[in-house]
Amino acid sequence: MSIEQLEYLLFKKKIAKSKLAEMVGMTPNNMYNKFKRNSFSIEDLQKICNALDCTLELSVTINETGERIYLVGE
């Protein structure tokens, strides 16, 4: 998930970054730094999606076969 996609999600949900920080148990300063540095872990993204009532889907696709292995979601 890119920072632009995450910001779009917040826009769609009408939630400020400071409110998101509160929802996931982060300080606003820590949240702003993660946005600035694009340093969200998969665990951070999962917490964010849970707080925003969204589903995070991560997968790996084996190029030779097209088989998709879901790491998170589905």
Backbone as a printed PyTorch tensor [residue, N CA C, xyz], in Angstrom:
tensor([[[  0.8550,  -1.1730,   0.0000],
         [  0.0000,   0.0000,   0.0000],
         [  0.8950,   1.2280,   0.0000]],

        [[  0.6530,   2.1140,  -0.9330],
         [  1.4480,   3.3360,  -1.0090],
         [  0.8780,   4.3890,  -0.0490]],

        [[  1.6790,   5.3980,   0.2190],
         [  1.2250,   6.5020,   1.0650],
         [  0.0210,   7.1840,   0.4140]],

        [[  0.0530,   7.3320,  -0.9010],
         [ -1.0710,   7.9630,  -1.6020],
         [ -2.3520,   7.1570,  -1.4140]],

        [[ -2.2440,   5.8460,  -1.4810],
         [ -3.4180,   4.9910,  -1.2870],
         [ -3.9370,   5.0930,   0.1440]],

        [[ -3.0290,   5.1330,   1.0950],
         [ -3.4300,   5.2530,   2.4940],
         [ -4.0890,   6.6020,   2.7530]],

        [[ -3.5370,   7.6630,   2.1790],
         [ -4.1470,   8.9890,   2.3300],
         [ -5.5220,   9.0410,   1.6560]],

        [[ -5.6690,   8.3650,   0.5300],
         [ -6.9680,   8.3020,  -0.1430],
         [ -7.9790,   7.5510,   0.7240]],

        [[ -7.5440,   6.4680,   1.3480],
         [ -8.4140,   5.7160,   2.2530],
         [ -8.8810,   6.6010,   3.4060]],

        [[ -7.9740,   7.3720,   3.9850],
         [ -8.3500,   8.2880,   5.0680],
         [ -9.3270,   9.3440,   4.5680]],

        [[ -9.1020,   9.8480,   3.3670],
         [-10.0020,  10.8230,   2.7580],
         [-11.4000,  10.2160,   2.5950]],

        [[-11.4670,   9.0060,   2.0560],
         [-12.7520,   8.3330,   1.8450],
         [-13.4840,   8.0760,   3.1640]],

        [[-12.7220,   7.7640,   4.2020],
         [-13.3040,   7.4780,   5.5130],
         [-13.5030,   8.7480,   6.3570]],

        [[-13.0050,   9.8880,   5.8300],
         [-13.1130,  11.1910,   6.5250],
         [-12.4820,  11.1410,   7.9230]],

        [[-11.2450,  10.6210,   7.9450],
         [-10.5180,  10.4760,   9.2010],
         [ -9.1650,  11.1660,   9.0670]],

        [[ -8.8530,  12.0040,  10.0490],
         [ -7.5650,  12.7040,  10.0820],
         [ -6.4720,  11.7560,  10.5710]],

        [[ -5.2510,  12.0590,  10.2020],
         [ -4.1190,  11.2400,  10.6360],
         [ -4.0200,  11.1950,  12.1580]],

        [[ -4.3070,  12.2990,  12.8100],
         [ -4.2430,  12.3320,  14.2740],
         [ -5.2980,  11.4090,  14.8840]],

        [[ -6.4760,  11.3570,  14.2900],
         [ -7.5360,  10.4570,  14.7740],
         [ -7.1430,   9.0080,  14.5140]],

        [[ -6.5660,   8.7430,  13.3440],
         [ -6.1020,   7.3960,  13.0300],
         [ -5.0670,   6.9430,  14.0570]],

        [[ -4.1470,   7.8260,  14.3900],
         [ -3.1190,   7.5020,  15.3850],
         [ -3.7830,   7.0640,  16.6830]],

        [[ -4.7720,   7.8100,  17.1230],
         [ -5.4990,   7.4790,  18.3440],
         [ -6.1810,   6.1110,  18.2130]],

        [[ -6.7700,   5.8530,  17.0690],
         [ -7.5060,   4.6030,  16.8370],
         [ -6.6090,   3.3730,  16.8930]],

        [[ -5.3420,   3.5250,  16.5140],
         [ -4.4300,   2.3670,  16.4870],
         [ -3.4150,   2.3840,  17.6310]],

        [[ -3.5560,   3.3280,  18.5510],
         [ -2.6830,   3.3580,  19.7200],
         [ -1.3030,   3.9260,  19.4770]],

        [[ -1.1930,   4.8480,  18.5220],
         [  0.0710,   5.5380,  18.2330],
         [ -0.0540,   6.9890,  18.6460]],

        [[  1.0760,   7.6120,  18.8550],
         [  1.0430,   9.0500,  19.0570],
         [  0.8850,   9.7230,  17.6910]],

        [[  0.2620,  10.9000,  17.6540],
         [  0.1570,  11.6060,  16.3690],
         [  1.5260,  11.8440,  15.7320]],

        [[  2.5250,  12.1680,  16.5470],
         [  3.8720,  12.4090,  16.0300],
         [  4.4320,  11.1620,  15.3520]],

        [[  4.2480,  10.0110,  15.9710],
         [  4.7220,   8.7590,  15.3900],
         [  4.0010,   8.4750,  14.0720]],

        [[  2.6940,   8.7320,  14.0300],
         [  1.9210,   8.5010,  12.8170],
         [  2.4190,   9.4070,  11.6860]],

        [[  2.5960,  10.6960,  11.9830],
         [  3.0760,  11.6290,  10.9590],
         [  4.4550,  11.2090,  10.4400]],

        [[  5.3200,  10.7360,  11.3510],
         [  6.6450,  10.2870,  10.9270],
         [  6.5610,   9.0700,  10.0090]],

        [[  5.6600,   8.1470,  10.3120],
         [  5.4990,   6.9680,   9.4520],
         [  5.0200,   7.3780,   8.0590]],

        [[  4.1160,   8.3650,   7.9870],
         [  3.6810,   8.8670,   6.6880],
         [  4.8420,   9.5390,   5.9650]],

        [[  5.5890,  10.3520,   6.6960],
         [  6.6920,  11.1000,   6.0790],
         [  7.7670,  10.1650,   5.5310]],

        [[  8.0550,   9.0920,   6.2710],
         [  9.1380,   8.1740,   5.8930],
         [  8.6460,   6.9570,   5.1110]],

        [[  7.3280,   6.8380,   4.9990],
         [  6.7390,   5.6510,   4.3720],
         [  7.2890,   4.3940,   5.0350]],

        [[  7.1330,   4.3580,   6.3560],
         [  7.7390,   3.2680,   7.1230],
         [  6.7040,   2.4260,   7.8630]],

        [[  5.5830,   2.1400,   7.2150],
         [  4.5650,   1.3060,   7.8290],
         [  4.9250,  -0.1610,   7.6620]],

        [[  4.8650,  -0.9010,   8.7580],
         [  5.0670,  -2.3390,   8.6830],
         [  3.7430,  -2.9940,   8.2770]],

        [[  3.8040,  -4.2530,   7.9350],
         [  2.5760,  -4.9880,   7.6280],
         [  1.6640,  -4.9950,   8.8550]],

        [[  2.2530,  -5.1170,  10.0260],
         [  1.4550,  -5.0960,  11.2550],
         [  0.7670,  -3.7500,  11.4390]],

        [[  1.4700,  -2.6510,  11.1270],
         [  0.8620,  -1.3210,  11.1910],
         [ -0.3290,  -1.2390,  10.2420]],

        [[ -0.1270,  -1.7040,   9.0170],
         [ -1.1940,  -1.6510,   8.0180],
         [ -2.3860,  -2.5050,   8.4280]],

        [[ -2.1240,  -3.6430,   9.0530],
         [ -3.2210,  -4.5010,   9.5220],
         [ -4.0120,  -3.7970,  10.6180]],

        [[ -3.3250,  -3.1470,  11.5490],
         [ -4.0070,  -2.3930,  12.6050],
         [ -4.8470,  -1.2630,  12.0170]],

        [[ -4.2810,  -0.5770,  11.0390],
         [ -4.9900,   0.5300,  10.3920],
         [ -6.2430,   0.0060,   9.7000]],

        [[ -6.0960,  -1.0640,   8.9580],
         [ -7.2550,  -1.6220,   8.2560],
         [ -8.3130,  -2.1160,   9.2340]],

        [[ -7.8960,  -2.7340,  10.3100],
         [ -8.8640,  -3.1650,  11.3260],
         [ -9.6060,  -1.9670,  11.8950]],

        [[ -8.8740,  -0.9030,  12.2090],
         [ -9.4900,   0.2980,  12.7830],
         [-10.4510,   0.9720,  11.8040]],

        [[-10.1510,   0.8810,  10.5110],
         [-10.9720,   1.5400,   9.4930],
         [-12.0160,   0.6100,   8.8780]],

        [[-12.1440,  -0.5880,   9.4420],
         [-13.1070,  -1.5800,   8.9520],
         [-12.8590,  -1.8960,   7.4720]],

        [[-11.6090,  -2.2130,   7.1720],
         [-11.1840,  -2.5780,   5.8220],
         [-10.4580,  -3.9160,   5.8930]],

        [[-10.2530,  -4.5210,   4.7460],
         [ -9.5250,  -5.7830,   4.6640],
         [ -8.2050,  -5.5480,   3.9490]],

        [[ -7.1270,  -5.9590,   4.5780],
         [ -5.8020,  -5.8880,   3.9660],
         [ -5.5210,  -7.2320,   3.3250]],

        [[ -5.1990,  -7.2200,   2.0400],
         [ -4.8730,  -8.4480,   1.3380],
         [ -3.4600,  -8.3450,   0.7840]],

        [[ -2.6250,  -9.2660,   1.1960],
         [ -1.2580,  -9.3550,   0.6880],
         [ -1.0680, -10.7460,   0.1130]],

        [[ -0.4600, -10.8120,  -1.0390],
         [ -0.2540, -12.1160,  -1.6510],
         [  1.0500, -12.1520,  -2.4190]],

        [[  1.4730, -13.3680,  -2.6860],
         [  2.6330, -13.6330,  -3.5280],
         [  2.1170, -14.4550,  -4.7060]],

        [[  2.5230, -14.0920,  -5.9170],
         [  2.1310, -14.8470,  -7.1010],
         [  3.3530, -15.5540,  -7.6790]],

        [[  3.2330, -16.8540,  -7.8720],
         [  4.2980, -17.6190,  -8.5150],
         [  4.1850, -17.3460, -10.0080]],

        [[  5.1520, -16.6530, -10.5690],
         [  5.0790, -16.2100, -11.9540],
         [  4.9110, -17.3430, -12.9610]],

        [[  5.6080, -18.4590, -12.7390],
         [  5.5470, -19.5550, -13.6970],
         [  4.1480, -20.1540, -13.8150]],

        [[  3.4430, -20.2220, -12.6930],
         [  2.1470, -20.9020, -12.6770],
         [  0.9580, -19.9550, -12.5230]],

        [[  1.2170, -18.7410, -12.0560],
         [  0.1250, -17.8090, -11.7880],
         [ -0.5680, -18.0840, -10.4600]],

        [[ -0.0860, -19.0930,  -9.7270],
         [ -0.6910, -19.4200,  -8.4320],
         [ -0.4600, -18.2810,  -7.4540]],

        [[ -1.5120, -17.8970,  -6.7460],
         [ -1.4350, -16.8220,  -5.7680],
         [ -1.5260, -17.4100,  -4.3630]],

        [[ -0.5960, -17.0230,  -3.5280],
         [ -0.5700, -17.4530,  -2.1370],
         [ -0.8370, -16.2170,  -1.2840]],

        [[ -1.9250, -16.2400,  -0.5250],
         [ -2.2860, -15.0910,   0.3000],
         [ -1.5310, -15.1470,   1.6210]],

        [[ -0.8790, -14.0390,   1.9380],
         [ -0.1410, -13.9220,   3.1880],
         [ -1.0420, -13.3440,   4.2720]],

        [[ -1.8750, -12.3850,   3.8900],
         [ -2.8410, -11.7520,   4.7820],
         [ -4.1040, -11.5710,   3.9710]],

        [[ -5.2410, -11.8210,   4.5720],
         [ -6.5070, -11.6260,   3.8660],
         [ -6.9640, -12.8860,   3.1790]],

        [[ -8.0200, -12.7190,   2.3990],
         [ -8.6790, -13.7920,   1.6510],
         [ -8.5290, -15.1110,   2.2810]]])
